[in-house]
XYZ file of C-alpha atoms in Angstrom:
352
model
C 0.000 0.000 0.000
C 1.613 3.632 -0.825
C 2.321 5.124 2.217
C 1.180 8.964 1.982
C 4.167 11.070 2.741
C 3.866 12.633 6.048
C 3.735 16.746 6.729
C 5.450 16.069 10.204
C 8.824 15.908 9.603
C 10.855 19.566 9.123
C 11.637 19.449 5.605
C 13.146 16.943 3.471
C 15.053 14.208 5.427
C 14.111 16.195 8.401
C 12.843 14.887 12.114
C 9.763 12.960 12.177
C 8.382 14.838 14.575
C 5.595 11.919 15.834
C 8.263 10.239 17.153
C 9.506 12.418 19.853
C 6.322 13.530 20.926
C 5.025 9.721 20.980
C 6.061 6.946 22.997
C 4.476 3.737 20.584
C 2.338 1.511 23.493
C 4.316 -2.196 22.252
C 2.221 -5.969 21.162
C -0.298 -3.310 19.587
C -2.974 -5.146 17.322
C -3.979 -3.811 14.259
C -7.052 -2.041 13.678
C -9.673 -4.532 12.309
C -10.563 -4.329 8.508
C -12.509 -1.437 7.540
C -16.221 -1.745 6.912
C -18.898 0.099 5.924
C -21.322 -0.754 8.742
C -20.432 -0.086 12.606
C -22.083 -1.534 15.519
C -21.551 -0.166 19.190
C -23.040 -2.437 22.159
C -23.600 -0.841 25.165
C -23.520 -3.790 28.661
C -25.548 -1.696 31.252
C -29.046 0.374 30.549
C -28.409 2.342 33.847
C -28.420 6.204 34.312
C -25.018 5.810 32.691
C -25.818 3.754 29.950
C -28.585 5.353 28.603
C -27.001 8.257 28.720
C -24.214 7.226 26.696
C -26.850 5.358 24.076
C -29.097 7.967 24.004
C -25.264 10.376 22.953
C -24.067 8.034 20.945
C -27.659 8.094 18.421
C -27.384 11.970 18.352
C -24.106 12.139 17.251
C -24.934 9.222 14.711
C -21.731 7.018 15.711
C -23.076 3.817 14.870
C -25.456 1.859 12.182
C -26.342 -0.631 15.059
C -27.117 0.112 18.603
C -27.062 -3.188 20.795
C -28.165 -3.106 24.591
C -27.162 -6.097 27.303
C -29.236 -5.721 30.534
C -29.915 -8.739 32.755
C -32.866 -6.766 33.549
C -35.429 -7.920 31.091
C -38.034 -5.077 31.592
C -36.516 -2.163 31.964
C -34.301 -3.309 29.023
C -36.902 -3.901 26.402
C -38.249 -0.591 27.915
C -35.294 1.413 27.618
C -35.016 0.201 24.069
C -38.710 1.025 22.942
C -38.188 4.678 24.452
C -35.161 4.765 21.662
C -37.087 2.978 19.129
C -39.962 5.413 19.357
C -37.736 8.566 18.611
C -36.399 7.340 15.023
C -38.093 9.834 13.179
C -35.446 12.644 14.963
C -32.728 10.989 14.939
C -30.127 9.243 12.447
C -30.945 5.770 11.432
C -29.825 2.995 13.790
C -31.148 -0.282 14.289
C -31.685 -0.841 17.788
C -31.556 -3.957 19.371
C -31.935 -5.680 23.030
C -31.510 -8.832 24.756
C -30.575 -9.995 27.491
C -28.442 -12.794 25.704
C -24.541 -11.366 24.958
C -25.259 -12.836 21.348
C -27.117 -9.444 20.598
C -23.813 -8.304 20.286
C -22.240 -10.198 17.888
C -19.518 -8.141 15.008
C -19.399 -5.256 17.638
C -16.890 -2.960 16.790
C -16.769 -1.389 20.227
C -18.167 -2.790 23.409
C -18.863 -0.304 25.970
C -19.234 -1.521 29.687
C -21.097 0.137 32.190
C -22.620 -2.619 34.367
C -21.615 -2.882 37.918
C -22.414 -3.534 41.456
C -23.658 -0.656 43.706
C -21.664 -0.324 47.192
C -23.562 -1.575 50.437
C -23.670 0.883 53.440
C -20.898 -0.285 55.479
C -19.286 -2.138 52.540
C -14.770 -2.127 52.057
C -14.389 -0.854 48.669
C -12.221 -4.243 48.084
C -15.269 -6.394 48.809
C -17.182 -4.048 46.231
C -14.414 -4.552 43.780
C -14.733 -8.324 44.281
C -18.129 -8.504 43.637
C -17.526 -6.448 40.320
C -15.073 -8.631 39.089
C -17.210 -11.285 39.960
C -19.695 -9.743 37.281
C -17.037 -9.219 34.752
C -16.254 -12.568 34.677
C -19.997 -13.388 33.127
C -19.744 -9.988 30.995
C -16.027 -9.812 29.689
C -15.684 -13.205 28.078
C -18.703 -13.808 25.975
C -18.190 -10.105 24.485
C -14.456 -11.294 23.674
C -15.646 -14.534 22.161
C -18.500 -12.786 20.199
C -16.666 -9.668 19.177
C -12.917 -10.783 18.888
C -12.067 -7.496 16.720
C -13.677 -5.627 19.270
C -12.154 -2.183 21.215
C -13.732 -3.130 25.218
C -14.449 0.405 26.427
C -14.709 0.709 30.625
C -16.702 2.605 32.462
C -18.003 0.849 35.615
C -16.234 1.894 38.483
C -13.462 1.831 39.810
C -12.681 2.162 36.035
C -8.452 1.837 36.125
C -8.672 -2.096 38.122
C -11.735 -3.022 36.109
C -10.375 -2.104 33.023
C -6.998 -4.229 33.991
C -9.296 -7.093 34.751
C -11.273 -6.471 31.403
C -7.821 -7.026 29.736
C -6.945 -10.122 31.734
C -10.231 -11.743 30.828
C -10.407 -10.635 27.406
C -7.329 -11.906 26.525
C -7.246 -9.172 24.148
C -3.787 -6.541 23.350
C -3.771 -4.188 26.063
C -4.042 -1.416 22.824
C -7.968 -2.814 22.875
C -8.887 -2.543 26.289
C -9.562 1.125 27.088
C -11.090 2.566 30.133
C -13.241 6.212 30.253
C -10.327 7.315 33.129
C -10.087 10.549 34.098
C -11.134 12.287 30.707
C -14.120 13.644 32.498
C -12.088 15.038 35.337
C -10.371 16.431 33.088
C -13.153 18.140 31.278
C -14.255 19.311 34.757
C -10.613 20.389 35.364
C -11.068 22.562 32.232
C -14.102 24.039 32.851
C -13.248 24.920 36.229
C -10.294 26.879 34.566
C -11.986 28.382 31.531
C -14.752 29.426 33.850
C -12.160 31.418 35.874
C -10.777 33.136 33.964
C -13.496 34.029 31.500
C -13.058 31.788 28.132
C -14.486 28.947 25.942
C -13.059 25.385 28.228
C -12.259 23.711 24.229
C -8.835 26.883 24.717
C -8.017 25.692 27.828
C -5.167 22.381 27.533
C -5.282 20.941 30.715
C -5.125 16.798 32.210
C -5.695 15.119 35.389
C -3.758 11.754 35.369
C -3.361 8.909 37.190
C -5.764 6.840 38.968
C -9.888 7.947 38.592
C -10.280 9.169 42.048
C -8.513 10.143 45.290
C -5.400 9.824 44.025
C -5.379 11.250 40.552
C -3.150 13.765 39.306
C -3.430 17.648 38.468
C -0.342 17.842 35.917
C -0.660 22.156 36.827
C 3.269 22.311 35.157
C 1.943 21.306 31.715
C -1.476 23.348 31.692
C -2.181 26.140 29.094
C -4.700 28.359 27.698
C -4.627 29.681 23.915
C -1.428 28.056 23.531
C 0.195 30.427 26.706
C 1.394 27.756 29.258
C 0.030 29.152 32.355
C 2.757 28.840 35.590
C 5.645 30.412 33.464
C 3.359 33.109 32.165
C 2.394 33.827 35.643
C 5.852 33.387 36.706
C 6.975 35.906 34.869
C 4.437 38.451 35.171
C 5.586 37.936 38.712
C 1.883 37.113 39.930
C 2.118 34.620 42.577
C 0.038 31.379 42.644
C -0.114 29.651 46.427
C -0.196 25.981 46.325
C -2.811 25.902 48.041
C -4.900 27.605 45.883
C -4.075 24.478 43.278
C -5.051 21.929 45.245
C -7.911 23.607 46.136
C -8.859 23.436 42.767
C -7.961 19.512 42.336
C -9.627 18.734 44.886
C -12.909 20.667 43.434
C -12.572 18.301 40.344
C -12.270 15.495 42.685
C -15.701 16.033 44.672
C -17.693 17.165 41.614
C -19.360 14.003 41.313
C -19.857 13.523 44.526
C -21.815 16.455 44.629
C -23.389 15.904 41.736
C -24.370 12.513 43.129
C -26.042 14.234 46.300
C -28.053 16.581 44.507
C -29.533 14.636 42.199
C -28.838 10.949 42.671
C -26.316 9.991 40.293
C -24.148 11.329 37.217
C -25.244 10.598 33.930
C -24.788 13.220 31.144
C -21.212 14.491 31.816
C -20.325 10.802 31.464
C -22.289 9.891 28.253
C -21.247 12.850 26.125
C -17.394 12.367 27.852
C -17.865 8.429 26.523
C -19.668 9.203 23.388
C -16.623 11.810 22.603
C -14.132 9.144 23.195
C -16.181 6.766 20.597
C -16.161 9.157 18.268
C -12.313 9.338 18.119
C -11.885 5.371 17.965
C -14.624 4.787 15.680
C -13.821 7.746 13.481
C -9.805 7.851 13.244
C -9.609 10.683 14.753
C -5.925 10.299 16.333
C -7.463 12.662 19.285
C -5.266 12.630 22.433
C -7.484 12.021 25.911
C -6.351 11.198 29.055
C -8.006 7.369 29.589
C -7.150 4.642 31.383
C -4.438 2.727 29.305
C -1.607 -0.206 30.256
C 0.676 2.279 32.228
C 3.931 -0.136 32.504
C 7.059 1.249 30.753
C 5.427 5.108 30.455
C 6.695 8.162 33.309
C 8.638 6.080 35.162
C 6.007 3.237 35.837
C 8.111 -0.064 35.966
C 6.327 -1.289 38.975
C 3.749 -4.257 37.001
C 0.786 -4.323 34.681
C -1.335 -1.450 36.267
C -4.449 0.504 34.066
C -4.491 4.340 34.654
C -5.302 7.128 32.804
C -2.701 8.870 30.916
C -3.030 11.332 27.656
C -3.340 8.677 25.051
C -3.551 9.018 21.351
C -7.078 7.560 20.399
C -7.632 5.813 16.740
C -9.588 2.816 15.056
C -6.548 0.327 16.552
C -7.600 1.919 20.119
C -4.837 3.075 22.537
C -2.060 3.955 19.382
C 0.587 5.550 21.976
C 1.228 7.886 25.006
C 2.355 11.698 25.052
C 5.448 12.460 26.098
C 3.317 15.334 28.411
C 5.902 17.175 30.757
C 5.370 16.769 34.294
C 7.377 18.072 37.020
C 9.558 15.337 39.103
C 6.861 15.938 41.743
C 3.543 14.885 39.159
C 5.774 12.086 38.214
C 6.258 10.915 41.768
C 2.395 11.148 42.502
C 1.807 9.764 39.522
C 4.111 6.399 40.245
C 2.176 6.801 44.015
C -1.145 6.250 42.204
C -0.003 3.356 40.285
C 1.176 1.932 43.381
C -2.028 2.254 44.982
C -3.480 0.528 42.143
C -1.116 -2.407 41.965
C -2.225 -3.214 45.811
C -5.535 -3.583 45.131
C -5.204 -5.823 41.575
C -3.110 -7.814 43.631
C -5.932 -8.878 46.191
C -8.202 -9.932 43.183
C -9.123 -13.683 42.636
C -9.142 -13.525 38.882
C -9.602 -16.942 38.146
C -12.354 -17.578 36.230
């Protein structure tokens, strides 16, 4: 195949520039063949699910909608509700069982099923009990779907997503989770709301694990292309630490108080999932912090550990990791997260 020549490099002979900003993620699968028709299947008709189907048809991602739900009810339900809406919307076929074969030739499998925590219950026991579900969900999906990207969401996303790989068999390029690229888009619109502009100028990531231990990389943020410390730095404004983590830590309980007001969180998360579909599905070689095999990238030589990192997004899945800047300090919290995460993969009975 000719290989079109590439407007990256700095003249003739010049330095590819991809590959210094890159770091290639290894044992990468190819893409599967291209096709005409795409089919998305969606394991969970929750608040989150649906909200993420209901996305997905508006933005017209896929030719074929398929919904899993071992509620039979509510599932056929949820699916007439979409059904009944086809003269506004794009053409899909829509289809529901509660029978994994519904989702047969998927192109991308998007999970969202999962336990809800008991009052009183260790999050380890809750994470047992989730993998426990996988283990019914994961395989037949693989089996059915073996050219399949598996998209995470259930929580916590970065150790289910590493147990989606394990029981997938798939490459780890293929196993994606939705990470911290809403906490990032909260992280951005905290900024852009601050200081008065649209949140699509403002560059910003949180890394790391998707929760109390994720990362604000502050050193690498910028707004209309003007990194922001140096530029205050130089205007001589100061900017107390404090105030930073004051601002992490905003990101950090957003859904929690989203979650007390109204119940759960549901629309964030479907157009932050539907976004990242739309780069896979599309090509779109869009970089978004998700939950990715970590190993070998910033330092992190500690095992196999999932966590979100800013991740080049295509129809192979996970194509490589930026080279993002981070302060020795990030990187430290960073490797702290991925610590944190190794403990608790390490207490999981994975055998199936």
């Amino acid at each position: 195949m000719h290989k079109v020549t590439s407007t990256s490099s700095l003249g003739p002979g010049g330095l590819d520039l991809t590959q210094s900003f890159f770091k290639p993620i290894q044992n990468t699968a190819p893409p599967s063949p291209t096709k005409r028709h795409t089919k998305i299947s969606v394991i969970g008709v929750g608040n989150v699910g649906m909200a993420i189907a209901q996305t997905i048809l508006t933005q017209d991602l896929a030719d074929e909608l398929a919904l899993v739900d071992a509620v039979k009810d509510k599932l056929r339900g949820e699916m007439l509700d979409l059904q009944h809406a086809a003269a506004f919307l794009p053409r899909t076929q829509i289809l529901s069982s509660t029978d994994y074969s519904v989702t047969a030739g998927s192109d991308l499998c998007i999970v969202t099923a999962g336990a809800r925590q008991n009052p009183g219950e260790s999050r380890l026991n809750l994470l047992q009990r989730n993998v426990g579900l996988f283990k019914k969900i994961i395989p037949p999906l693989a089996q059915l779907s073996p050219d399949a990207i598996l998209l995470i969401v259930s929580n916590p996303v970065d150790v289910l997503t590493y147990v989606a790989w394990k029981l997938s068999g798939f490459p780890s390029n293929r196993v994606i989770g939705s990470g911290t690229n809403l906490d990032s888009s909260r992280f951005r619109f905290l900024i852009a709301d601050h200081l008065d502009v649209n949140a699509q100028d403002v560059q910003a990531y949180i890394v790391g694990e998707h929760g109390d231990s994720s990362v604000a990389l502050w050193s690498s943020i910028s707004v209309g292309g003007v990194p922001i410390l140096s530029f205050l730095e130089k205007q001589q404004i100061s900017c107390e630490k404090e105030t930073l983590e004051r601002i992490h830590k905003e990101v950090v309980g957003s859904a929690y108080e989203v979650i007390s007001l109204k119940g759960y969180t549901s629309w964030a998360i479907g157009y932050s999932v539907a976004n990242l579909a739309f780069s896979i599905l599309r090509n779109q070689r869009k970089i978004h912090p998700v939950t990715v095999m970590a190993n070998g990238f910033h330092g992190i030589e500690a095992g196999e550990v999932f966590l979100s990192l800013p991740a080049l997004l295509g129809r192979g899945g996970a194509l490589a990791v930026t080279n993002v800047h981070m302060t020795e300090e990030e990187a430290q919290r960073l490797r702290d997260s991925a610590k944190t995460l190794l403990e608790l993969q390490r207490q999981l009975d994975l055998e199936v």
